Structures are given as C-alpha cells and as structure tokens.
C-alpha cells in the first residue's frame, strides 16, 4: 500500500544501483543524542519522537481540516475495475476479503456526510471511479457514461456542498477499468504501460472536468503514482501484478507521467468554473513521500543508499512536474540523452503539492537477498519505534522533514493523506495529535505553506491487499452488521476539537495515553 514492503523493495533495488548518489535534501547521520550514545549502532539514526517546542500550535485562518477516501475502498459494485477482479477472481487479498463487503458508501451517503459534520471536517477528498462511469471500452469510445453513476456522484457533491464541506476529487485512485488493465494477461502491456493511456486518461479527465467542474475546484489526477508502479511491477501486490520487473515499472512510470500531464491540461481546459474556491481547476497529484534513514549511519553504503532512495522516491517526480526537470534514467545527474531541464511540456503541471505521509524507512545498501515464494524480500531493519497495526513505524518528526524538503518547490501544500491503522482505537488520537503538531510547527517555525490536512480515512475501508483488517477510520465500520453501522472513534472527537478551535495544545497531547502494542494484521510487514 503506502509503505512497508513497497518502499522497502524499491529501497533495496535502488541501493544496489552502481550510479552515484544524487544531491538532494541533506540526510543526516541520525538524531544522536543522550538516548543514542553510539551513532554507529545499527538503527541509531531512528530515534524516539521528541515533540518540538511550544505550549501550543495554531493553524492559519481557513486551514482546511478534512478526511479522505477512495471509491474502490468504500463503494460497492465496481465489478469492471481491475481491483475487483484482483480480489474476487484472483484472490490476491488477505483473508479472502472482497471490496463489496465494505462500507457501501453510496447506500450510506447521508451517514458519511453526517460523520464529516460530526467530526468538524470542512473538506472531503474522494474519488470518481472511471469503471463506474464507463464500465466498458465501448461505452467510453461512444461517450455513453453510466447515468446512475454520474447521478450518485452529483448527489454526493450536492450533499457535501449543502453541509458546507469542500470537495477534492481524485480521478484515479489505484483502480483502473478492467478493459484497460486485464489481470488475465499480465505479460502484455496493461494499465499505464499502454501507449494509449495518456490520450485516454486525458479524455477521461476532460469529461470529468466538464461534468463536475461547476461543483469541484480541487482535483487530483493520480494517487500515489510511485506506490502504484512499485505495487504492480515490483511487489506484485497490485494488478496487473507481474513482480520483479523493474524495466516495466520504469516504462509504465514514464507513461504515467504523460497521462498526468494530459489529465492536468484537460482539467484546465474543461473546468473553467469557479465552484466557490476563488479559482477554477486546481490540479495536482497525491504524492507519497517518506523519510529514508541509513540503517548504519557510519556505513557509507547505507548513507549512499538512503540518499539515492530519497531522491528517487521523494524528488524525482515533483522535480519533473514543478521545474520541468526530466531525469529519464533517474540517476540525479540530468546528463543522459533523454534528460531535460525546464522542459515546457512538463514544467508547471501541478498547481499545488499533494502530500501523503505515513512514516520512515530504514535503508541498507548491503542486505542479504532471500526469496519467499518467488518474491524477493530483504532482511528486516528493526527499530524500537511504536508500530501501527500494519507494523509500520510511527514517526511524527518525519512529517516536518518531508515538508521542509517540499519547500523548494514554492507551491501551496495540502496533506492529502495521513493516518493510522489502529483496530483498538488506542493509538489513533496520539498519532493524530503528534502529526498535526508537527504540521503546525512547520507552518509557524519553517514558513511552510500548508493549507489543509485530510485524515486517512473517514471510515474504515478496504485497504487493498490487506483487506479489512487495518482500521484507519475516524469512524469504525461494523462489518458484521448489514447496516454497516458507523461509530465514532475517540480520535474523531479530538479531530473535532482541533478543527473547531484551529489549535492544538501540548497539554492535550500530554494527556493522551502512551502508544500501546498494535494488533498486527495478517501479513503485516
């Protein structure tokens, strides 16, 4: 999904590269201090969270507190999506979970809007699903959209507007129509590998801008592009699923960039109406960035590997879309035959920066390769940090690190995702508070232009290859109940308190329970 094995596999492959490490945001040799007397001890670069100073942190007037979701994860009936086939036919999801057993969002539209209001949210990020609007290639080619699908999204948008909730719409959140991504033919070009994908995606974006532009100003073309690529072509955890094909991954990634650019230009062409934000189409991607730390801060191969991975994962794509700097071989040098600086075809094809943040990865350049079921994995890099139910390290201080790294792009930032899988609702409040605290300090102390925060997620949902075990929601879903009852978590009350007051105090955080042991999901890594 957003971290774990996907980032770790990419990390290891990048670390094994013989290319020189590119220059990027400086990566220190760790946060060594009183609690880490030996900076050369493996894992010493990852230190426990120490809250930055101050008695309270405040957020700017108009700061947008919201929540997020994605259609494939909360809707029912997306039978023409590749992920539906992946889960229901190929059985690629933990415990055999299937998306149609999830929150059933359209049947509970009023409940979810009421949940947003109850949590004090003023914004909601959701996706419009391509396969719902155009279930077949013929329907797309003839431009015969599914009327019921369009009506459902219009109904949601009206309900949000009536409740004073600002929409942000994603037009591709991992799921692709199965007529573009056929999981039965994984060796053939699928999805974003297809040469036709860029023009088709541009046309899809154009139609959505025309259809919904009077109701939507903020758009995300593609969610977590690099996670999508790594999941599909390295980890084999996403459709079409051929693992260990780095050449296919980079080929697809390059075509994905073209698709984003086509979508960006199409949305600006088709959505010319200000729906209430003071501007018409504002377009970006939702980019997953994370902190990469050397496992051994005194080992040159680990330092080099961390720098390489940081560049490839955190800078390569936004360098292209903001500055127009295209690094075709991703070596950070811009000296290859296909490399370009300030390419006008790419430059300025995001209007803001979408940031998804979930944590930290430790990196080693000298790991022993082992095989598990044909899939390469790497020896675990243990830390003493608290863990989520996905076994991800909780690392709030890294939020400020990645925000500082984005400052060079001089664009407004929206946190398009951040959240925690926590079935016991024991750690969610502290996680929320500590991460929001670091955002507030980044705004106040570092001058970073963060304008909003979308918690992942509004409700528990279908978490891709991990199924329903990870519970990220501000509202808990009772999957055993036909009514799919929504129950507020303790974190939803804290979210409302912060959103209503536009501030967070250190005393509030100090009063929260310390992190407890997670309830690890099957296959957590």
Coordinates of C-alpha atoms in Angstrom, one line a residue:
X1 CA 0.0 0.0 0.0
X2 CA 1.7 3.2 1.2
X3 CA 4.8 2.0 2.8
X4 CA 6.2 -1.3 4.2
X5 CA 7.3 -3.7 1.6
X6 CA 6.7 -1.5 -1.4
X7 CA 9.1 1.2 -0.2
X8 CA 11.5 -1.4 1.2
X9 CA 11.7 -3.3 -2.1
X10 CA 12.3 -0.1 -4.1
X11 CA 14.8 1.0 -1.4
X12 CA 16.8 -2.2 -1.8
X13 CA 16.8 -2.1 -5.6
X14 CA 17.8 1.5 -5.7
X15 CA 20.5 0.8 -3.1
X16 CA 22.1 -1.8 -5.3
X17 CA 22.5 0.6 -8.2
X18 CA 26.0 1.4 -9.2
X19 CA 25.2 5.0 -10.0
X20 CA 26.5 7.8 -7.9
X21 CA 24.1 9.2 -5.3
X22 CA 22.3 12.4 -6.5
X23 CA 22.3 15.5 -4.5
X24 CA 19.1 16.1 -2.6
X25 CA 17.7 17.2 0.7
X26 CA 20.5 16.5 3.2
X27 CA 20.2 13.3 5.2
X28 CA 21.9 13.5 8.5
X29 CA 23.7 10.7 10.2
X30 CA 21.0 10.4 12.7
X31 CA 19.5 12.3 15.6
X32 CA 22.1 11.0 18.0
X33 CA 21.8 12.5 21.5
X34 CA 21.5 11.3 25.1
X35 CA 19.3 8.4 24.1
X36 CA 21.7 7.3 21.3
X37 CA 25.2 7.5 22.6
X38 CA 26.6 5.3 19.9
X39 CA 25.7 6.8 16.5
X40 CA 27.2 3.9 14.7
X41 CA 24.9 1.3 16.3
X42 CA 22.7 -0.2 13.6
X43 CA 19.3 1.6 13.7
X44 CA 20.7 4.5 15.7
X45 CA 19.6 7.0 13.1
X46 CA 16.0 6.3 14.1
X47 CA 15.3 7.9 17.4
X48 CA 12.1 8.2 19.5
X49 CA 9.9 11.2 19.0
X50 CA 10.6 14.3 20.9
X51 CA 7.9 17.0 20.4
X52 CA 9.2 20.3 19.1
X53 CA 8.9 23.3 21.5
X54 CA 6.0 25.4 22.5
X55 CA 2.9 25.2 24.6
X56 CA 0.5 25.2 21.6
X57 CA 0.4 25.3 17.9
X58 CA -2.1 27.1 15.8
X59 CA -3.3 26.8 12.3
X60 CA -3.8 29.6 9.8
X61 CA -7.3 31.0 9.3
X62 CA -9.0 29.0 6.6
X63 CA -6.9 25.9 7.2
X64 CA -8.8 23.1 5.8
X65 CA -9.4 20.1 8.1
X66 CA -10.8 17.2 6.2
X67 CA -10.9 13.5 5.7
X68 CA -10.3 11.3 2.7
X69 CA -11.5 8.1 1.0
X70 CA -11.3 6.3 -2.4
X71 CA -14.1 4.7 -4.4
X72 CA -12.7 1.2 -4.7
X73 CA -12.2 1.1 -0.9
X74 CA -15.7 2.2 0.2
X75 CA -18.2 1.7 -2.7
X76 CA -19.9 -1.5 -3.9
X77 CA -20.5 -2.8 -7.4
X78 CA -17.3 -1.7 -9.1
X79 CA -17.3 -5.0 -11.0
X80 CA -15.5 -3.6 -14.0
X81 CA -12.4 -2.4 -12.0
X82 CA -9.1 -4.3 -12.1
X83 CA -9.1 -4.4 -8.3
X84 CA -12.5 -6.1 -8.3
X85 CA -11.0 -8.9 -10.5
X86 CA -7.8 -8.9 -8.4
X87 CA -9.8 -9.6 -5.2
X88 CA -12.8 -11.6 -6.4
X89 CA -11.3 -13.7 -9.2
X90 CA -7.5 -13.9 -8.5
X91 CA -7.9 -13.9 -4.7
X92 CA -5.0 -11.7 -4.1
X93 CA -6.3 -10.1 -0.9
X94 CA -5.5 -11.1 2.7
X95 CA -8.1 -13.4 4.3
X96 CA -10.1 -13.5 1.0
X97 CA -11.6 -10.1 1.8
X98 CA -13.7 -8.6 -1.0
X99 CA -14.4 -4.9 -1.6
X100 CA -18.2 -5.4 -1.9
X101 CA -18.2 -6.4 1.8
X102 CA -17.0 -2.9 2.8
X103 CA -18.7 0.3 3.9
X104 CA -21.2 0.5 1.0
X105 CA -20.7 4.3 0.8
X106 CA -23.5 5.2 -1.7
X107 CA -26.1 3.4 0.5
X108 CA -24.8 5.4 3.5
X109 CA -24.2 8.7 1.8
X110 CA -26.1 10.7 4.4
X111 CA -24.4 8.9 7.2
X112 CA -21.0 9.7 5.9
X113 CA -21.8 13.4 5.3
X114 CA -23.2 13.5 8.9
X115 CA -19.9 11.9 10.1
X116 CA -17.9 14.6 8.4
X117 CA -20.0 17.2 10.1
X118 CA -19.8 15.4 13.5
X119 CA -16.0 15.4 13.2
X120 CA -15.8 19.1 12.4
X121 CA -14.4 18.4 8.9
X122 CA -14.8 21.1 6.3
X123 CA -13.4 19.2 3.4
X124 CA -13.6 15.7 1.9
X125 CA -11.4 14.0 -0.6
X126 CA -13.0 11.2 -2.6
X127 CA -12.6 9.6 -6.0
X128 CA -14.8 9.3 -9.0
X129 CA -14.3 5.8 -10.4
X130 CA -13.6 5.5 -14.1
X131 CA -15.0 2.0 -14.3
X132 CA -18.3 3.1 -12.7
X133 CA -18.8 5.8 -15.3
X134 CA -17.5 3.9 -18.2
X135 CA -17.9 0.1 -17.5
X136 CA -16.8 -1.0 -21.0
X137 CA -14.5 0.2 -23.7
X138 CA -17.5 0.6 -26.0
X139 CA -19.2 2.9 -23.5
X140 CA -16.1 5.1 -23.3
X141 CA -15.4 5.2 -27.0
X142 CA -19.1 6.2 -27.7
X143 CA -19.0 8.6 -24.7
X144 CA -22.1 6.9 -23.2
X145 CA -21.5 7.3 -19.4
X146 CA -23.5 5.4 -16.9
X147 CA -26.3 7.7 -15.8
X148 CA -26.7 6.2 -12.4
X149 CA -23.0 6.5 -11.7
X150 CA -23.0 10.2 -12.6
X151 CA -26.1 10.8 -10.6
X152 CA -24.6 9.2 -7.5
X153 CA -21.5 11.4 -7.6
X154 CA -23.6 14.5 -8.2
X155 CA -25.8 13.6 -5.2
X156 CA -22.7 13.3 -3.0
X157 CA -21.3 16.6 -4.2
X158 CA -24.6 18.3 -3.5
X159 CA -24.8 16.8 0.0
X160 CA -21.3 18.0 0.7
X161 CA -22.0 21.5 -0.5
X162 CA -25.2 21.7 1.4
X163 CA -23.2 20.8 4.6
X164 CA -20.5 23.4 3.9
X165 CA -17.9 20.7 3.1
X166 CA -15.3 21.4 0.4
X167 CA -14.7 18.6 -2.1
X168 CA -11.4 17.4 -3.5
X169 CA -11.8 14.8 -6.3
X170 CA -9.4 12.2 -7.4
X171 CA -9.9 10.7 -10.8
X172 CA -7.5 7.7 -10.5
X173 CA -7.0 6.2 -7.0
X174 CA -5.2 2.8 -7.8
X175 CA -8.3 1.2 -9.6
X176 CA -8.3 1.1 -13.4
X177 CA -11.1 -0.2 -15.6
X178 CA -10.6 -3.8 -16.4
X179 CA -10.8 -3.0 -20.1
X180 CA -7.6 -1.2 -19.7
X181 CA -5.9 -3.4 -17.1
X182 CA -6.6 -7.1 -17.8
X183 CA -5.2 -9.2 -15.0
X184 CA -5.6 -12.4 -17.1
X185 CA -2.9 -11.1 -19.4
X186 CA -0.2 -9.9 -17.0
X187 CA 2.6 -10.3 -19.5
X188 CA 1.0 -7.9 -22.0
X189 CA 1.2 -4.1 -21.6
X190 CA -1.6 -3.2 -19.2
X191 CA -2.8 0.0 -17.5
X192 CA -0.3 2.8 -17.6
X193 CA 2.0 0.7 -19.7
X194 CA -0.3 1.2 -22.7
X195 CA 0.7 3.7 -25.3
X196 CA -2.9 4.8 -25.5
X197 CA -3.2 5.5 -21.8
X198 CA -2.1 9.2 -21.9
X199 CA -4.7 10.2 -24.5
X200 CA -7.4 8.1 -22.9
X201 CA -6.7 9.5 -19.5
X202 CA -6.7 13.0 -20.9
X203 CA -10.1 12.4 -22.4
X204 CA -11.4 10.9 -19.1
X205 CA -10.2 14.0 -17.2
X206 CA -11.7 16.3 -19.8
X207 CA -15.1 14.7 -19.5
X208 CA -15.0 14.8 -15.7
X209 CA -14.0 18.4 -15.7
X210 CA -16.9 19.3 -18.0
X211 CA -19.4 17.2 -16.0
X212 CA -18.4 18.2 -12.4
X213 CA -16.4 21.5 -12.9
X214 CA -19.3 23.6 -11.6
X215 CA -19.1 21.6 -8.3
X216 CA -15.4 20.9 -8.0
X217 CA -12.3 23.2 -8.0
X218 CA -9.6 20.9 -6.5
X219 CA -8.6 17.8 -8.5
X220 CA -6.1 15.0 -8.0
X221 CA -5.2 13.2 -11.2
X222 CA -3.4 10.2 -9.8
X223 CA -3.0 8.9 -6.3
X224 CA 0.5 7.8 -5.2
X225 CA 2.0 7.2 -8.6
X226 CA 5.1 5.5 -7.4
X227 CA 3.3 3.3 -5.0
X228 CA 1.1 2.3 -7.8
X229 CA 4.1 1.4 -10.0
X230 CA 6.1 -0.4 -7.3
X231 CA 3.0 -2.3 -6.2
X232 CA 2.2 -3.5 -9.7
X233 CA 5.6 -4.3 -11.1
X234 CA 8.0 -5.0 -8.2
X235 CA 5.9 -6.2 -5.3
X236 CA 3.2 -7.9 -7.4
X237 CA 0.7 -6.7 -4.8
X238 CA -1.4 -4.6 -7.2
X239 CA -2.8 -5.5 -10.6
X240 CA -1.7 -6.5 -13.2
X241 CA 0.8 -8.0 -10.7
X242 CA 3.9 -9.3 -12.5
X243 CA 6.6 -9.0 -9.8
X244 CA 10.2 -8.1 -10.2
X245 CA 10.1 -6.3 -13.5
X246 CA 11.9 -3.0 -12.9
X247 CA 12.1 -2.2 -16.6
X248 CA 8.3 -2.5 -16.9
X249 CA 8.0 -0.4 -13.8
X250 CA 10.0 2.5 -15.2
X251 CA 8.4 2.2 -18.6
X252 CA 5.0 2.4 -17.0
X253 CA 6.1 5.3 -14.7
X254 CA 7.2 7.4 -17.7
X255 CA 3.9 6.8 -19.4
X256 CA 2.1 7.6 -16.2
X257 CA 3.8 11.0 -16.1
X258 CA 2.5 11.6 -19.7
X259 CA -1.0 10.6 -18.5
X260 CA -0.9 13.0 -15.6
X261 CA 0.2 15.9 -17.9
X262 CA -2.7 15.1 -20.3
X263 CA -5.1 15.0 -17.4
X264 CA -3.8 18.3 -16.0
X265 CA -4.2 20.1 -19.2
X266 CA -7.6 18.5 -19.9
X267 CA -9.0 19.5 -16.5
X268 CA -7.8 23.1 -17.0
X269 CA -9.4 23.1 -20.4
X270 CA -12.7 21.7 -19.3
X271 CA -13.2 23.1 -15.8
X272 CA -13.3 26.8 -16.2
X273 CA -15.9 27.5 -13.5
X274 CA -15.1 28.7 -10.0
X275 CA -17.2 26.4 -7.7
X276 CA -16.5 28.6 -4.7
X277 CA -12.8 28.5 -4.0
X278 CA -11.9 31.7 -5.8
X279 CA -10.4 29.8 -8.7
X280 CA -11.5 27.2 -11.3
X281 CA -9.5 23.9 -11.7
X282 CA -6.6 23.5 -9.3
X283 CA -4.8 20.2 -10.2
X284 CA -2.1 18.1 -8.7
X285 CA -1.2 14.5 -7.7
X286 CA -1.3 12.9 -4.3
X287 CA 2.4 12.1 -3.8
X288 CA 3.5 9.6 -1.1
X289 CA 6.7 10.9 0.4
X290 CA 8.5 9.4 3.4
X291 CA 11.8 9.7 5.4
X292 CA 14.6 7.4 4.5
X293 CA 17.3 6.9 7.1
X294 CA 20.5 4.9 6.9
X295 CA 20.4 1.7 9.0
X296 CA 24.0 2.2 9.9
X297 CA 24.8 5.9 9.8
X298 CA 28.6 5.2 9.8
X299 CA 28.4 2.8 6.9
X300 CA 29.0 4.6 3.6
X301 CA 26.9 2.1 1.6
X302 CA 23.9 2.7 3.8
X303 CA 24.3 6.5 3.6
X304 CA 24.6 6.4 -0.2
X305 CA 21.6 4.0 -0.4
X306 CA 19.4 6.3 1.7
X307 CA 20.3 9.4 -0.5
X308 CA 19.6 7.5 -3.7
X309 CA 16.3 6.3 -2.4
X310 CA 15.3 9.6 -1.1
X311 CA 15.9 11.2 -4.4
X312 CA 14.1 8.6 -6.5
X313 CA 11.1 8.4 -4.1
X314 CA 10.7 11.9 -2.9
X315 CA 12.2 14.3 -5.5
X316 CA 12.3 12.7 -9.0
X317 CA 8.6 13.1 -9.9
X318 CA 7.9 16.6 -8.4
X319 CA 11.2 17.9 -9.9
X320 CA 9.7 17.0 -13.3
X321 CA 6.2 18.3 -12.7
X322 CA 7.2 21.6 -11.0
X323 CA 10.5 22.5 -12.6
X324 CA 10.2 20.5 -15.8
X325 CA 13.5 18.7 -15.0
X326 CA 13.1 15.3 -16.5
X327 CA 15.7 12.7 -15.3
X328 CA 15.0 9.8 -17.7
X329 CA 17.3 7.3 -16.1
X330 CA 16.6 8.6 -12.5
X331 CA 20.3 8.9 -11.6
X332 CA 20.0 12.6 -10.4
X333 CA 22.6 13.8 -13.0
X334 CA 20.5 15.2 -15.8
X335 CA 23.2 14.3 -18.3
X336 CA 21.6 11.5 -20.2
X337 CA 20.5 11.7 -23.9
X338 CA 16.8 11.8 -22.9
X339 CA 17.2 14.1 -19.8
X340 CA 15.8 17.6 -20.0
X341 CA 15.9 20.7 -17.8
X342 CA 13.0 23.0 -17.6
X343 CA 11.0 21.1 -20.2
X344 CA 8.0 23.2 -21.1
X345 CA 6.0 20.1 -21.7
X346 CA 6.3 19.2 -18.1
X347 CA 7.1 22.4 -16.2
X348 CA 4.3 23.7 -14.0
X349 CA 1.9 20.8 -14.4
X350 CA 0.8 20.9 -10.7
X351 CA -0.9 23.9 -9.1
X352 CA -0.2 22.7 -5.5
X353 CA 1.6 19.8 -3.9
X354 CA -0.4 16.9 -2.6
X355 CA 1.4 15.0 0.2
X356 CA 0.6 11.6 1.7
X357 CA 2.8 10.9 4.7
X358 CA 3.0 7.6 6.6
X359 CA 6.4 7.4 8.1
X360 CA 10.1 6.3 7.8
X361 CA 12.1 3.6 6.2
X362 CA 15.5 2.4 7.3
X363 CA 17.8 1.7 4.3
X364 CA 20.8 -0.5 3.9
X365 CA 23.0 -0.9 0.8
X366 CA 24.4 -4.3 1.9
X367 CA 21.4 -6.6 2.6
X368 CA 21.3 -10.3 2.0
X369 CA 18.7 -11.3 -0.5
X370 CA 16.3 -14.0 0.4
X371 CA 13.4 -15.5 -1.5
X372 CA 9.9 -16.0 -0.2
X373 CA 7.5 -17.6 -2.6
X374 CA 9.5 -16.3 -5.6
X375 CA 9.2 -12.7 -4.3
X376 CA 12.4 -11.0 -3.2
X377 CA 12.3 -9.6 0.3
X378 CA 15.1 -8.1 2.4
X379 CA 16.2 -8.8 5.9
X380 CA 14.1 -6.7 8.3
X381 CA 15.6 -3.5 9.6
X382 CA 14.2 -3.4 13.2
X383 CA 13.6 -0.2 15.1
X384 CA 12.3 0.5 18.6
X385 CA 9.6 2.9 17.4
X386 CA 5.9 2.3 18.2
X387 CA 4.1 0.4 15.5
X388 CA 0.8 0.6 13.7
X389 CA -1.4 -2.5 13.0
X390 CA 0.4 -2.7 9.6
X391 CA 3.7 -2.9 11.5
X392 CA 4.7 0.5 10.2
X393 CA 7.0 2.7 12.3
X394 CA 5.2 5.7 13.8
X395 CA 7.5 8.7 13.1
X396 CA 5.8 12.1 13.6
X397 CA 9.0 14.1 13.4
X398 CA 9.4 12.9 9.8
X399 CA 6.4 14.9 8.8
X400 CA 8.4 18.1 9.3
X401 CA 11.4 16.6 7.4
X402 CA 9.3 15.9 4.3
X403 CA 7.6 19.3 4.5
X404 CA 10.9 21.1 4.6
X405 CA 12.0 19.1 1.6
X406 CA 9.0 20.3 -0.4
X407 CA 9.6 23.9 0.5
X408 CA 12.0 24.3 -2.5
X409 CA 9.0 24.0 -4.9
X410 CA 7.4 27.2 -3.6
X411 CA 3.8 25.9 -4.0
X412 CA 1.0 25.5 -1.5
X413 CA 0.8 22.1 0.1
X414 CA -2.2 20.0 1.1
X415 CA -1.8 16.9 3.2
X416 CA -3.9 14.6 1.1
X417 CA -3.4 11.6 3.4
X418 CA -2.1 10.8 6.8
X419 CA -3.5 8.3 9.2
X420 CA -3.0 5.1 11.2
X421 CA -4.4 1.6 11.2
X422 CA -5.5 1.0 14.8
X423 CA -8.2 -1.6 15.5
X424 CA -8.2 -0.9 19.2
X425 CA -8.6 2.9 18.9
X426 CA -5.8 3.0 21.4
X427 CA -3.2 4.9 19.4
X428 CA -5.2 6.9 16.9
X429 CA -5.6 10.0 19.0
X430 CA -1.9 10.4 19.9
X431 CA -0.9 9.6 16.3
X432 CA -3.3 12.3 15.0
X433 CA -2.2 14.9 17.6
X434 CA 1.5 14.4 17.2
X435 CA 1.4 14.6 13.4
X436 CA -0.8 17.7 13.4
X437 CA 1.5 19.3 15.9
X438 CA 4.5 18.8 13.6
X439 CA 2.5 20.3 10.7
X440 CA 1.6 23.3 12.9
X441 CA 5.3 23.8 13.8
X442 CA 6.4 23.5 10.2
X443 CA 3.9 26.3 9.3
X444 CA 4.9 28.5 12.2
X445 CA 8.6 27.9 12.5
X446 CA 9.7 26.9 9.0
X447 CA 7.3 29.1 7.0
X448 CA 5.9 26.2 5.0
X449 CA 2.7 27.0 3.2
X450 CA 0.5 24.1 4.3
X451 CA -3.2 24.9 3.7
X452 CA -5.0 21.7 4.7
X453 CA -5.0 18.2 6.2
X454 CA -7.1 15.3 5.0
X455 CA -7.0 12.5 7.6
X456 CA -7.0 9.0 6.1
X457 CA -9.6 7.9 6.4
X458 CA -13.2 9.0 7.2
X459 CA -14.3 5.4 7.8
X460 CA -12.7 2.0 8.0
X461 CA -12.4 0.6 4.5
X462 CA -11.0 -2.0 2.1
X463 CA -7.2 -1.5 2.5
X464 CA -6.2 -3.0 -0.8
X465 CA -4.1 -6.2 -0.5
X466 CA -4.5 -6.1 3.3
X467 CA -8.3 -6.2 3.1
X468 CA -10.5 -5.0 6.1
X469 CA -8.1 -5.8 8.9
X470 CA -6.4 -2.3 9.1
X471 CA -8.8 0.1 10.6
X472 CA -7.8 3.7 9.7
X473 CA -11.2 5.3 10.1
X474 CA -12.2 8.2 12.3
X475 CA -15.5 6.2 12.3
X476 CA -15.5 2.5 12.8
X477 CA -17.5 0.3 10.5
X478 CA -19.3 -2.7 11.9
X479 CA -18.7 -5.2 9.1
X480 CA -20.8 -7.8 10.9
X481 CA -23.9 -5.6 10.7
X482 CA -26.0 -5.5 7.5
X483 CA -26.5 -1.8 8.4
X484 CA -22.7 -1.2 8.3
X485 CA -23.1 1.0 11.4
X486 CA -20.7 3.9 11.7
X487 CA -19.4 4.5 15.2
X488 CA -17.2 7.5 16.1
X489 CA -13.7 6.7 17.5
X490 CA -12.1 8.6 20.3
X491 CA -9.9 10.2 17.6
X492 CA -12.9 11.7 15.9
X493 CA -13.7 13.8 19.0
X494 CA -10.1 15.0 19.2
X495 CA -10.2 15.8 15.5
X496 CA -13.3 18.0 16.0
X497 CA -11.7 19.7 19.0
X498 CA -8.7 20.7 16.9
X499 CA -10.7 21.6 13.8
X500 CA -13.2 23.8 15.7
X501 CA -10.5 25.6 17.7
X502 CA -7.9 25.8 14.9
X503 CA -5.2 24.9 17.5
X504 CA -3.6 22.1 19.5
X505 CA -2.0 22.4 22.9
X506 CA 0.9 20.5 24.3
X507 CA -1.2 19.7 27.3
X508 CA -3.8 18.0 25.2
X509 CA -1.1 15.7 23.8
X510 CA 0.4 15.0 27.2
X511 CA -3.0 13.9 28.5
X512 CA -3.3 11.2 25.9
X513 CA -2.3 7.6 26.6
X514 CA 1.1 6.4 25.5
X515 CA 1.3 4.1 22.5
X516 CA 0.3 0.6 23.2
X517 CA 1.2 -2.6 21.3
X518 CA -0.6 -2.9 18.0
X519 CA -3.0 -5.6 16.8
X520 CA -0.9 -6.8 13.9
X521 CA -2.9 -7.6 10.7
X522 CA -2.2 -10.8 8.8
X523 CA 0.8 -10.3 6.6
X524 CA 1.8 -7.1 8.3
X525 CA 5.3 -6.2 7.4

